[in-house]
């Protein structure tokens, strides 16, 4: 029963969502399913917050390595939750100017908005900026000319890279018009439009078929491993 | 000296209670202007009786806002649009574009309702017009609602779709040619049209047929597998390596890290990731290796816990299951990345699995895993992230391989049959592509030939 009920919920919800994409009469049912998912996800957030608190409190109480960070996490979580729910510093909305809580929680001037703007955004931007260095290190490793395939990959990458810079235009700008197709900027466009698009579409077609087959396995109850090991 | 006219107008459906609105000011001597520019924006003649024009002469120049009580009012003018003379706001005659000749509106067939196609025939010479402005008004029993903007299209277009309409309402549409000096007369539809919804969305028929074909292939081979037909599926190295990766972690006495993407359970990739997690955790339970699953969604955490717990039960190691190893971190993309990367650097897991939907974080995670020397296996259907995983991981499940992982790992005939069906569907798609390429090439060589006709037919069938 523990697995049968979730399986049938998934089957019914899945078929409703599928039909709602084609039959307008079931469209509202599909929207309802979407709403139900949002409600369940919102309720599940309580479980998530509980897990976060439990793990970090355990770390603090046991004085595990890095327990101080756990304390900071919990303090920040509590502060953000409090100022968000309490709408501290939220200016009244234009519609209800007499009511202090009528504005949006992240309106300009609110503490929640301030935390988002001046703490969260810079921190997440910093993490995102690290990506540039990781791209460089991954490219360095990927483009080592170890074998024929790697040499082809390296050559192609080199053409595309140069073709998208001024250097590429300058380097092959001397080529006459009848050989303009060999100019780096044109070669770059050709590689991206033909080879890259063809390969990408092949992957996307495979993904689409895979998604259909996977969905079908779940909807037909053939694959139940998302609820466990399938045994 | 010319004194101004103050104009009020109304869509006078009920002459005893007209809703007068200030329309503009014009100079004396330009009565036609009243009929042209000052109230043009509200002139949408559905019938000739709708508009009652009011002209209030105020010799002192003061604007009288209550025209109904002033003696100088001229009322009762039913204005015929076709008699208008184009003037600008200063009363000078200008050249305005000719109006559309006829405006038609029709319900879009085989749709979900809410959309009406508006088309019109332009005058032979559109003059200085640069664009068409299309507006709509809902027909009520008591009259018409105010005209609302629908779309603005270049002058060379003559069809527009009016979306987001109510399937229970009827609408009139108007088309106005707009040029630098002014607007044309407004041409409207003669009848109100209702955007009715249909049983089936016709535009999605090719997609629906494709799903039916793929589903038929998959179901046929599932049934064939049940009847005992052997199903051979090619070896997928990344999935074969799962056991090795778990074994390595066990030997090194380190944990296994499994990241099921950063999306919620409504994403099929997350579901596919959780199915792989079930198999990985079962192997981990059998090998007695610790598994950690940080999640960025609470619902994924719950689903992952269920999957891992069931795997530990199936492996006969229910006592070894640790729910706290599967934890919620944060919904914030880079907050989640910061935690997982930090955790990887500190704990140095021996095996890292990335199975699900990833975006910019894919490379950060995979490169961090690479830097700590972990064996890494990734799988995603995000084609833009695949190169990063290929570059930084030991094994990568590319798109459909990732979707096939659960079936492959289970080894069950039913599921293997579904993979076979998927392959047959792929063969059909490949055949269609080859046919399309041949036809397109033939059509390029002979644009009037049979191949060109066949290509158009194929495009029509496939809905492209």
JSON list of N, CA, C and O in Angstrom, two decimals, chain A residues 21-24 37 44-45 48 51 54 128 131 134-135 137 141 206-207 209-210 213-214 217-218 223 225 228-229 231, chain B residues 198-201 204 215 271 275 282 298-299 310 314 324 328 334 360 363 367 370 381 399-400 403 406 418 422 426:
[
{"chain": "A", "resi": 21, "resn": "UNK", "atom": "N", "xyz": [-2.27, 18.77, -22.26]},
{"chain": "A", "resi": 21, "resn": "UNK", "atom": "CA", "xyz": [-1.48, 19.44, -23.29]},
{"chain": "A", "resi": 21, "resn": "UNK", "atom": "C", "xyz": [-2.16, 19.38, -24.65]},
{"chain": "A", "resi": 21, "resn": "UNK", "atom": "O", "xyz": [-1.86, 20.18, -25.54]},
{"chain": "A", "resi": 22, "resn": "UNK", "atom": "N", "xyz": [-3.10, 18.44, -24.82]},
{"chain": "A", "resi": 22, "resn": "UNK", "atom": "CA", "xyz": [-3.73, 18.24, -26.13]},
{"chain": "A", "resi": 22, "resn": "UNK", "atom": "C", "xyz": [-5.23, 18.50, -26.13]},
{"chain": "A", "resi": 22, "resn": "UNK", "atom": "O", "xyz": [-5.78, 18.90, -27.14]},
{"chain": "A", "resi": 23, "resn": "UNK", "atom": "N", "xyz": [-5.88, 18.23, -25.00]},
{"chain": "A", "resi": 23, "resn": "UNK", "atom": "CA", "xyz": [-7.34, 18.35, -24.94]},
{"chain": "A", "resi": 23, "resn": "UNK", "atom": "C", "xyz": [-7.73, 19.49, -24.00]},
{"chain": "A", "resi": 23, "resn": "UNK", "atom": "O", "xyz": [-7.54, 19.39, -22.79]},
{"chain": "A", "resi": 24, "resn": "UNK", "atom": "N", "xyz": [-8.23, 20.57, -24.56]},
{"chain": "A", "resi": 24, "resn": "UNK", "atom": "CA", "xyz": [-8.56, 21.75, -23.73]},
{"chain": "A", "resi": 24, "resn": "UNK", "atom": "C", "xyz": [-9.51, 21.43, -22.57]},
{"chain": "A", "resi": 24, "resn": "UNK", "atom": "O", "xyz": [-9.46, 22.09, -21.54]},
{"chain": "A", "resi": 37, "resn": "UNK", "atom": "N", "xyz": [0.79, 20.42, -6.85]},
{"chain": "A", "resi": 37, "resn": "UNK", "atom": "CA", "xyz": [2.24, 20.22, -6.70]},
{"chain": "A", "resi": 37, "resn": "UNK", "atom": "C", "xyz": [2.85, 21.38, -5.92]},
{"chain": "A", "resi": 37, "resn": "UNK", "atom": "O", "xyz": [3.67, 21.17, -5.02]},
{"chain": "A", "resi": 44, "resn": "UNK", "atom": "N", "xyz": [6.33, 20.70, 1.91]},
{"chain": "A", "resi": 44, "resn": "UNK", "atom": "CA", "xyz": [7.58, 19.95, 2.06]},
{"chain": "A", "resi": 44, "resn": "UNK", "atom": "C", "xyz": [8.72, 20.85, 2.50]},
{"chain": "A", "resi": 44, "resn": "UNK", "atom": "O", "xyz": [9.71, 20.38, 3.06]},
{"chain": "A", "resi": 45, "resn": "UNK", "atom": "N", "xyz": [8.59, 22.16, 2.24]},
{"chain": "A", "resi": 45, "resn": "UNK", "atom": "CA", "xyz": [9.65, 23.07, 2.66]},
{"chain": "A", "resi": 45, "resn": "UNK", "atom": "C", "xyz": [9.83, 23.04, 4.18]},
{"chain": "A", "resi": 45, "resn": "UNK", "atom": "O", "xyz": [10.95, 23.20, 4.69]},
{"chain": "A", "resi": 48, "resn": "UNK", "atom": "N", "xyz": [12.10, 20.38, 4.80]},
{"chain": "A", "resi": 48, "resn": "UNK", "atom": "CA", "xyz": [13.45, 20.79, 4.42]},
{"chain": "A", "resi": 48, "resn": "UNK", "atom": "C", "xyz": [14.09, 21.66, 5.48]},
{"chain": "A", "resi": 48, "resn": "UNK", "atom": "O", "xyz": [15.25, 21.44, 5.86]},
{"chain": "A", "resi": 51, "resn": "UNK", "atom": "N", "xyz": [15.03, 19.60, 8.40]},
{"chain": "A", "resi": 51, "resn": "UNK", "atom": "CA", "xyz": [16.26, 18.84, 8.15]},
{"chain": "A", "resi": 51, "resn": "UNK", "atom": "C", "xyz": [17.48, 19.73, 8.33]},
{"chain": "A", "resi": 51, "resn": "UNK", "atom": "O", "xyz": [18.47, 19.35, 8.96]},
{"chain": "A", "resi": 54, "resn": "UNK", "atom": "N", "xyz": [17.96, 20.43, 12.01]},
{"chain": "A", "resi": 54, "resn": "UNK", "atom": "CA", "xyz": [18.38, 19.24, 12.76]},
{"chain": "A", "resi": 54, "resn": "UNK", "atom": "C", "xyz": [19.87, 18.94, 12.54]},
{"chain": "A", "resi": 54, "resn": "UNK", "atom": "O", "xyz": [20.63, 18.73, 13.48]},
{"chain": "A", "resi": 128, "resn": "UNK", "atom": "N", "xyz": [29.26, 32.52, -8.81]},
{"chain": "A", "resi": 128, "resn": "UNK", "atom": "CA", "xyz": [29.08, 32.42, -10.26]},
{"chain": "A", "resi": 128, "resn": "UNK", "atom": "C", "xyz": [30.37, 32.83, -10.99]},
{"chain": "A", "resi": 128, "resn": "UNK", "atom": "O", "xyz": [30.76, 32.23, -12.00]},
{"chain": "A", "resi": 131, "resn": "UNK", "atom": "N", "xyz": [33.12, 30.46, -11.95]},
{"chain": "A", "resi": 131, "resn": "UNK", "atom": "CA", "xyz": [32.92, 29.62, -13.13]},
{"chain": "A", "resi": 131, "resn": "UNK", "atom": "C", "xyz": [33.96, 29.92, -14.21]},
{"chain": "A", "resi": 131, "resn": "UNK", "atom": "O", "xyz": [34.42, 29.01, -14.92]},
{"chain": "A", "resi": 134, "resn": "UNK", "atom": "N", "xyz": [36.97, 27.90, -13.57]},
{"chain": "A", "resi": 134, "resn": "UNK", "atom": "CA", "xyz": [36.73, 26.47, -13.79]},
{"chain": "A", "resi": 134, "resn": "UNK", "atom": "C", "xyz": [36.66, 26.17, -15.29]},
{"chain": "A", "resi": 134, "resn": "UNK", "atom": "O", "xyz": [37.09, 25.11, -15.74]},
{"chain": "A", "resi": 135, "resn": "UNK", "atom": "N", "xyz": [36.08, 27.09, -16.06]},
{"chain": "A", "resi": 135, "resn": "UNK", "atom": "CA", "xyz": [36.02, 26.91, -17.52]},
{"chain": "A", "resi": 135, "resn": "UNK", "atom": "C", "xyz": [37.44, 26.82, -18.07]},
{"chain": "A", "resi": 135, "resn": "UNK", "atom": "O", "xyz": [37.76, 25.95, -18.90]},
{"chain": "A", "resi": 137, "resn": "UNK", "atom": "N", "xyz": [40.23, 25.91, -16.50]},
{"chain": "A", "resi": 137, "resn": "UNK", "atom": "CA", "xyz": [40.94, 24.68, -16.12]},
{"chain": "A", "resi": 137, "resn": "UNK", "atom": "C", "xyz": [40.36, 23.47, -16.86]},
{"chain": "A", "resi": 137, "resn": "UNK", "atom": "O", "xyz": [41.10, 22.59, -17.29]},
{"chain": "A", "resi": 141, "resn": "UNK", "atom": "N", "xyz": [42.30, 21.00, -19.75]},
{"chain": "A", "resi": 141, "resn": "UNK", "atom": "CA", "xyz": [42.38, 19.53, -19.69]},
{"chain": "A", "resi": 141, "resn": "UNK", "atom": "C", "xyz": [41.75, 18.88, -20.92]},
{"chain": "A", "resi": 141, "resn": "UNK", "atom": "O", "xyz": [42.25, 17.91, -21.46]},
{"chain": "A", "resi": 206, "resn": "UNK", "atom": "N", "xyz": [17.34, 12.44, -29.24]},
{"chain": "A", "resi": 206, "resn": "UNK", "atom": "CA", "xyz": [17.53, 11.29, -28.34]},
{"chain": "A", "resi": 206, "resn": "UNK", "atom": "C", "xyz": [16.94, 11.57, -26.97]},
{"chain": "A", "resi": 206, "resn": "UNK", "atom": "O", "xyz": [16.27, 10.71, -26.37]},
{"chain": "A", "resi": 207, "resn": "UNK", "atom": "N", "xyz": [17.16, 12.79, -26.46]},
{"chain": "A", "resi": 207, "resn": "UNK", "atom": "CA", "xyz": [16.62, 13.16, -25.15]},
{"chain": "A", "resi": 207, "resn": "UNK", "atom": "C", "xyz": [15.09, 13.12, -25.18]},
{"chain": "A", "resi": 207, "resn": "UNK", "atom": "O", "xyz": [14.45, 12.59, -24.27]},
{"chain": "A", "resi": 209, "resn": "UNK", "atom": "N", "xyz": [13.12, 11.37, -27.09]},
{"chain": "A", "resi": 209, "resn": "UNK", "atom": "CA", "xyz": [12.65, 9.99, -27.10]},
{"chain": "A", "resi": 209, "resn": "UNK", "atom": "C", "xyz": [12.85, 9.34, -25.73]},
{"chain": "A", "resi": 209, "resn": "UNK", "atom": "O", "xyz": [12.00, 8.59, -25.25]},
{"chain": "A", "resi": 210, "resn": "UNK", "atom": "N", "xyz": [13.99, 9.64, -25.11]},
{"chain": "A", "resi": 210, "resn": "UNK", "atom": "CA", "xyz": [14.27, 9.10, -23.78]},
{"chain": "A", "resi": 210, "resn": "UNK", "atom": "C", "xyz": [13.27, 9.58, -22.75]},
{"chain": "A", "resi": 210, "resn": "UNK", "atom": "O", "xyz": [12.81, 8.80, -21.91]},
{"chain": "A", "resi": 213, "resn": "UNK", "atom": "N", "xyz": [10.00, 7.72, -23.34]},
{"chain": "A", "resi": 213, "resn": "UNK", "atom": "CA", "xyz": [10.05, 6.33, -22.87]},
{"chain": "A", "resi": 213, "resn": "UNK", "atom": "C", "xyz": [10.09, 6.26, -21.35]},
{"chain": "A", "resi": 213, "resn": "UNK", "atom": "O", "xyz": [9.39, 5.44, -20.73]},
{"chain": "A", "resi": 214, "resn": "UNK", "atom": "N", "xyz": [10.87, 7.16, -20.72]},
{"chain": "A", "resi": 214, "resn": "UNK", "atom": "CA", "xyz": [10.95, 7.16, -19.25]},
{"chain": "A", "resi": 214, "resn": "UNK", "atom": "C", "xyz": [9.58, 7.50, -18.65]},
{"chain": "A", "resi": 214, "resn": "UNK", "atom": "O", "xyz": [9.13, 6.85, -17.70]},
{"chain": "A", "resi": 217, "resn": "UNK", "atom": "N", "xyz": [7.32, 4.56, -18.94]},
{"chain": "A", "resi": 217, "resn": "UNK", "atom": "CA", "xyz": [7.64, 3.49, -17.96]},
{"chain": "A", "resi": 217, "resn": "UNK", "atom": "C", "xyz": [7.06, 3.84, -16.60]},
{"chain": "A", "resi": 217, "resn": "UNK", "atom": "O", "xyz": [6.53, 2.98, -15.90]},
{"chain": "A", "resi": 218, "resn": "UNK", "atom": "N", "xyz": [7.15, 5.13, -16.24]},
{"chain": "A", "resi": 218, "resn": "UNK", "atom": "CA", "xyz": [6.62, 5.54, -14.93]},
{"chain": "A", "resi": 218, "resn": "UNK", "atom": "C", "xyz": [5.09, 5.53, -14.95]},
{"chain": "A", "resi": 218, "resn": "UNK", "atom": "O", "xyz": [4.45, 5.04, -14.02]},
{"chain": "A", "resi": 223, "resn": "UNK", "atom": "N", "xyz": [8.40, 1.09, -14.33]},
{"chain": "A", "resi": 223, "resn": "UNK", "atom": "CA", "xyz": [9.56, 1.53, -13.55]},
{"chain": "A", "resi": 223, "resn": "UNK", "atom": "C", "xyz": [9.07, 2.14, -12.24]},
{"chain": "A", "resi": 223, "resn": "UNK", "atom": "O", "xyz": [8.41, 3.17, -12.25]},
{"chain": "A", "resi": 225, "resn": "UNK", "atom": "N", "xyz": [11.32, 2.39, -9.61]},
{"chain": "A", "resi": 225, "resn": "UNK", "atom": "CA", "xyz": [12.53, 2.60, -8.81]},
{"chain": "A", "resi": 225, "resn": "UNK", "atom": "C", "xyz": [12.62, 4.01, -8.24]},
{"chain": "A", "resi": 225, "resn": "UNK", "atom": "O", "xyz": [13.40, 4.25, -7.33]},
{"chain": "A", "resi": 228, "resn": "UNK", "atom": "N", "xyz": [11.99, 3.63, -4.82]},
{"chain": "A", "resi": 228, "resn": "UNK", "atom": "CA", "xyz": [12.88, 2.73, -4.10]},
{"chain": "A", "resi": 228, "resn": "UNK", "atom": "C", "xyz": [13.66, 1.93, -5.10]},
{"chain": "A", "resi": 228, "resn": "UNK", "atom": "O", "xyz": [13.82, 2.33, -6.24]},
{"chain": "A", "resi": 229, "resn": "UNK", "atom": "N", "xyz": [14.17, 0.78, -4.69]},
{"chain": "A", "resi": 229, "resn": "UNK", "atom": "CA", "xyz": [15.05, 0.04, -5.58]},
{"chain": "A", "resi": 229, "resn": "UNK", "atom": "C", "xyz": [14.30, -0.74, -6.64]},
{"chain": "A", "resi": 229, "resn": "UNK", "atom": "O", "xyz": [14.92, -1.37, -7.50]},
{"chain": "A", "resi": 231, "resn": "UNK", "atom": "N", "xyz": [12.36, -3.30, -6.14]},
{"chain": "A", "resi": 231, "resn": "UNK", "atom": "CA", "xyz": [12.09, -4.69, -5.75]},
{"chain": "A", "resi": 231, "resn": "UNK", "atom": "C", "xyz": [10.75, -4.83, -5.03]},
{"chain": "A", "resi": 231, "resn": "UNK", "atom": "O", "xyz": [10.25, -3.87, -4.48]},
{"chain": "B", "resi": 198, "resn": "UNK", "atom": "N", "xyz": [-12.06, 24.14, -28.66]},
{"chain": "B", "resi": 198, "resn": "UNK", "atom": "CA", "xyz": [-12.32, 22.91, -29.38]},
{"chain": "B", "resi": 198, "resn": "UNK", "atom": "C", "xyz": [-11.91, 21.69, -28.57]},
{"chain": "B", "resi": 198, "resn": "UNK", "atom": "O", "xyz": [-11.18, 21.82, -27.58]},
{"chain": "B", "resi": 199, "resn": "UNK", "atom": "N", "xyz": [-12.33, 20.55, -29.01]},
{"chain": "B", "resi": 199, "resn": "UNK", "atom": "CA", "xyz": [-12.05, 19.31, -28.29]},
{"chain": "B", "resi": 199, "resn": "UNK", "atom": "C", "xyz": [-10.56, 18.99, -28.28]},
{"chain": "B", "resi": 199, "resn": "UNK", "atom": "O", "xyz": [-10.03, 18.51, -27.29]},
{"chain": "B", "resi": 200, "resn": "UNK", "atom": "N", "xyz": [-9.90, 19.31, -29.38]},
{"chain": "B", "resi": 200, "resn": "UNK", "atom": "CA", "xyz": [-8.49, 18.94, -29.52]},
{"chain": "B", "resi": 200, "resn": "UNK", "atom": "C", "xyz": [-7.73, 20.12, -30.10]},
{"chain": "B", "resi": 200, "resn": "UNK", "atom": "O", "xyz": [-8.24, 20.85, -30.94]},
{"chain": "B", "resi": 201, "resn": "UNK", "atom": "N", "xyz": [-6.48, 20.29, -29.65]},
{"chain": "B", "resi": 201, "resn": "UNK", "atom": "CA", "xyz": [-5.66, 21.38, -30.17]},
{"chain": "B", "resi": 201, "resn": "UNK", "atom": "C", "xyz": [-4.98, 20.88, -31.45]},
{"chain": "B", "resi": 201, "resn": "UNK", "atom": "O", "xyz": [-4.03, 20.09, -31.40]},
{"chain": "B", "resi": 204, "resn": "UNK", "atom": "N", "xyz": [-1.20, 20.70, -32.35]},
{"chain": "B", "resi": 204, "resn": "UNK", "atom": "CA", "xyz": [-0.35, 19.72, -31.68]},
{"chain": "B", "resi": 204, "resn": "UNK", "atom": "C", "xyz": [-0.55, 18.30, -32.20]},
{"chain": "B", "resi": 204, "resn": "UNK", "atom": "O", "xyz": [-0.06, 17.34, -31.60]},
{"chain": "B", "resi": 215, "resn": "UNK", "atom": "N", "xyz": [5.09, 5.69, -28.13]},
{"chain": "B", "resi": 215, "resn": "UNK", "atom": "CA", "xyz": [4.46, 4.89, -27.08]},
{"chain": "B", "resi": 215, "resn": "UNK", "atom": "C", "xyz": [4.13, 3.49, -27.59]},
{"chain": "B", "resi": 215, "resn": "UNK", "atom": "O", "xyz": [4.34, 2.50, -26.88]},
{"chain": "B", "resi": 271, "resn": "UNK", "atom": "N", "xyz": [13.45, 13.04, -11.60]},
{"chain": "B", "resi": 271, "resn": "UNK", "atom": "CA", "xyz": [12.87, 11.70, -11.38]},
{"chain": "B", "resi": 271, "resn": "UNK", "atom": "C", "xyz": [13.85, 10.64, -11.86]},
{"chain": "B", "resi": 271, "resn": "UNK", "atom": "O", "xyz": [14.10, 9.64, -11.17]},
{"chain": "B", "resi": 275, "resn": "UNK", "atom": "N", "xyz": [15.77, 7.68, -9.68]},
{"chain": "B", "resi": 275, "resn": "UNK", "atom": "CA", "xyz": [15.76, 6.24, -10.02]},
{"chain": "B", "resi": 275, "resn": "UNK", "atom": "C", "xyz": [17.19, 5.69, -10.02]},
{"chain": "B", "resi": 275, "resn": "UNK", "atom": "O", "xyz": [17.42, 4.57, -9.54]},
{"chain": "B", "resi": 282, "resn": "UNK", "atom": "N", "xyz": [21.51, 1.16, -3.41]},
{"chain": "B", "resi": 282, "resn": "UNK", "atom": "CA", "xyz": [21.41, -0.28, -3.13]},
{"chain": "B", "resi": 282, "resn": "UNK", "atom": "C", "xyz": [22.81, -0.91, -3.18]},
{"chain": "B", "resi": 282, "resn": "UNK", "atom": "O", "xyz": [23.18, -1.72, -2.30]},
{"chain": "B", "resi": 298, "resn": "UNK", "atom": "N", "xyz": [13.09, 20.57, -1.08]},
{"chain": "B", "resi": 298, "resn": "UNK", "atom": "CA", "xyz": [12.60, 19.76, 0.03]},
{"chain": "B", "resi": 298, "resn": "UNK", "atom": "C", "xyz": [11.93, 18.49, -0.48]},
{"chain": "B", "resi": 298, "resn": "UNK", "atom": "O", "xyz": [12.09, 17.41, 0.10]},
{"chain": "B", "resi": 299, "resn": "UNK", "atom": "N", "xyz": [11.16, 18.63, -1.55]},
{"chain": "B", "resi": 299, "resn": "UNK", "atom": "CA", "xyz": [10.42, 17.48, -2.07]},
{"chain": "B", "resi": 299, "resn": "UNK", "atom": "C", "xyz": [11.38, 16.42, -2.61]},
{"chain": "B", "resi": 299, "resn": "UNK", "atom": "O", "xyz": [11.14, 15.22, -2.47]},
{"chain": "B", "resi": 310, "resn": "UNK", "atom": "N", "xyz": [14.31, 2.49, 0.82]},
{"chain": "B", "resi": 310, "resn": "UNK", "atom": "CA", "xyz": [13.82, 1.26, 0.18]},
{"chain": "B", "resi": 310, "resn": "UNK", "atom": "C", "xyz": [14.99, 0.42, -0.33]},
{"chain": "B", "resi": 310, "resn": "UNK", "atom": "O", "xyz": [14.95, -0.82, -0.24]},
{"chain": "B", "resi": 314, "resn": "UNK", "atom": "N", "xyz": [15.91, -3.28, 0.74]},
{"chain": "B", "resi": 314, "resn": "UNK", "atom": "CA", "xyz": [16.04, -4.34, -0.27]},
{"chain": "B", "resi": 314, "resn": "UNK", "atom": "C", "xyz": [17.39, -5.05, -0.14]},
{"chain": "B", "resi": 314, "resn": "UNK", "atom": "O", "xyz": [17.49, -6.25, -0.43]},
{"chain": "B", "resi": 324, "resn": "UNK", "atom": "N", "xyz": [19.78, 11.38, 7.85]},
{"chain": "B", "resi": 324, "resn": "UNK", "atom": "CA", "xyz": [20.43, 12.70, 7.88]},
{"chain": "B", "resi": 324, "resn": "UNK", "atom": "C", "xyz": [21.46, 12.87, 6.77]},
{"chain": "B", "resi": 324, "resn": "UNK", "atom": "O", "xyz": [21.92, 13.99, 6.51]},
{"chain": "B", "resi": 328, "resn": "UNK", "atom": "N", "xyz": [18.39, 18.61, 3.03]},
{"chain": "B", "resi": 328, "resn": "UNK", "atom": "CA", "xyz": [18.05, 19.80, 2.25]},
{"chain": "B", "resi": 328, "resn": "UNK", "atom": "C", "xyz": [19.06, 20.90, 2.56]},
{"chain": "B", "resi": 328, "resn": "UNK", "atom": "O", "xyz": [19.36, 21.14, 3.74]},
{"chain": "B", "resi": 334, "resn": "UNK", "atom": "N", "xyz": [23.43, 29.02, -6.27]},
{"chain": "B", "resi": 334, "resn": "UNK", "atom": "CA", "xyz": [24.84, 29.10, -5.93]},
{"chain": "B", "resi": 334, "resn": "UNK", "atom": "C", "xyz": [25.10, 28.90, -4.44]},
{"chain": "B", "resi": 334, "resn": "UNK", "atom": "O", "xyz": [26.23, 28.59, -4.05]},
{"chain": "B", "resi": 360, "resn": "UNK", "atom": "N", "xyz": [24.42, 26.22, -14.59]},
{"chain": "B", "resi": 360, "resn": "UNK", "atom": "CA", "xyz": [25.80, 26.74, -14.52]},
{"chain": "B", "resi": 360, "resn": "UNK", "atom": "C", "xyz": [26.65, 26.06, -13.46]},
{"chain": "B", "resi": 360, "resn": "UNK", "atom": "O", "xyz": [27.87, 26.09, -13.52]},
{"chain": "B", "resi": 363, "resn": "UNK", "atom": "N", "xyz": [29.73, 22.69, -14.00]},
{"chain": "B", "resi": 363, "resn": "UNK", "atom": "CA", "xyz": [31.18, 22.71, -14.13]},
{"chain": "B", "resi": 363, "resn": "UNK", "atom": "C", "xyz": [31.86, 22.98, -12.79]},
{"chain": "B", "resi": 363, "resn": "UNK", "atom": "O", "xyz": [32.91, 22.40, -12.50]},
{"chain": "B", "resi": 367, "resn": "UNK", "atom": "N", "xyz": [34.41, 20.20, -11.62]},
{"chain": "B", "resi": 367, "resn": "UNK", "atom": "CA", "xyz": [35.81, 20.58, -11.49]},
{"chain": "B", "resi": 367, "resn": "UNK", "atom": "C", "xyz": [36.30, 20.43, -10.05]},
{"chain": "B", "resi": 367, "resn": "UNK", "atom": "O", "xyz": [37.44, 20.03, -9.81]},
{"chain": "B", "resi": 370, "resn": "UNK", "atom": "N", "xyz": [36.86, 16.86, -9.57]},
{"chain": "B", "resi": 370, "resn": "UNK", "atom": "CA", "xyz": [38.08, 16.47, -10.27]},
{"chain": "B", "resi": 370, "resn": "UNK", "atom": "C", "xyz": [39.31, 16.84, -9.45]},
{"chain": "B", "resi": 370, "resn": "UNK", "atom": "O", "xyz": [40.28, 16.08, -9.37]},
{"chain": "B", "resi": 381, "resn": "UNK", "atom": "N", "xyz": [20.20, 15.65, -19.09]},
{"chain": "B", "resi": 381, "resn": "UNK", "atom": "CA", "xyz": [19.58, 15.85, -20.40]},
{"chain": "B", "resi": 381, "resn": "UNK", "atom": "C", "xyz": [19.67, 17.32, -20.81]},
{"chain": "B", "resi": 381, "resn": "UNK", "atom": "O", "xyz": [19.06, 17.71, -21.80]},
{"chain": "B", "resi": 399, "resn": "UNK", "atom": "N", "xyz": [22.24, 12.52, -22.37]},
{"chain": "B", "resi": 399, "resn": "UNK", "atom": "CA", "xyz": [20.82, 12.61, -22.72]},
{"chain": "B", "resi": 399, "resn": "UNK", "atom": "C", "xyz": [20.03, 11.32, -22.56]},
{"chain": "B", "resi": 399, "resn": "UNK", "atom": "O", "xyz": [19.64, 10.95, -21.46]},
{"chain": "B", "resi": 400, "resn": "UNK", "atom": "N", "xyz": [19.83, 10.63, -23.68]},
{"chain": "B", "resi": 400, "resn": "UNK", "atom": "CA", "xyz": [18.97, 9.45, -23.65]},
{"chain": "B", "resi": 400, "resn": "UNK", "atom": "C", "xyz": [19.59, 8.32, -22.81]},
{"chain": "B", "resi": 400, "resn": "UNK", "atom": "O", "xyz": [18.87, 7.50, -22.24]},
{"chain": "B", "resi": 403, "resn": "UNK", "atom": "N", "xyz": [18.42, 8.85, -19.43]},
{"chain": "B", "resi": 403, "resn": "UNK", "atom": "CA", "xyz": [17.02, 8.44, -19.28]},
{"chain": "B", "resi": 403, "resn": "UNK", "atom": "C", "xyz": [16.89, 6.91, -19.26]},
{"chain": "B", "resi": 403, "resn": "UNK", "atom": "O", "xyz": [15.96, 6.36, -18.68]},
{"chain": "B", "resi": 406, "resn": "UNK", "atom": "N", "xyz": [18.00, 3.89, -15.53]},
{"chain": "B", "resi": 406, "resn": "UNK", "atom": "CA", "xyz": [17.23, 3.10, -14.57]},
{"chain": "B", "resi": 406, "resn": "UNK", "atom": "C", "xyz": [16.86, 1.75, -15.16]},
{"chain": "B", "resi": 406, "resn": "UNK", "atom": "O", "xyz": [17.01, 0.71, -14.50]},
{"chain": "B", "resi": 418, "resn": "UNK", "atom": "N", "xyz": [11.40, -1.62, -23.04]},
{"chain": "B", "resi": 418, "resn": "UNK", "atom": "CA", "xyz": [11.10, -0.20, -23.30]},
{"chain": "B", "resi": 418, "resn": "UNK", "atom": "C", "xyz": [12.27, 0.48, -23.98]},
{"chain": "B", "resi": 418, "resn": "UNK", "atom": "O", "xyz": [12.10, 1.36, -24.82]},
{"chain": "B", "resi": 422, "resn": "UNK", "atom": "N", "xyz": [12.33, 2.28, -27.60]},
{"chain": "B", "resi": 422, "resn": "UNK", "atom": "CA", "xyz": [12.89, 3.63, -27.77]},
{"chain": "B", "resi": 422, "resn": "UNK", "atom": "C", "xyz": [13.85, 3.65, -28.96]},
{"chain": "B", "resi": 422, "resn": "UNK", "atom": "O", "xyz": [13.86, 4.60, -29.74]},
{"chain": "B", "resi": 426, "resn": "UNK", "atom": "N", "xyz": [13.69, 5.72, -32.42]},
{"chain": "B", "resi": 426, "resn": "UNK", "atom": "CA", "xyz": [14.82, 6.51, -32.89]},
{"chain": "B", "resi": 426, "resn": "UNK", "atom": "C", "xyz": [15.13, 6.19, -34.36]},
{"chain": "B", "resi": 426, "resn": "UNK", "atom": "O", "xyz": [15.46, 7.09, -35.15]}
]
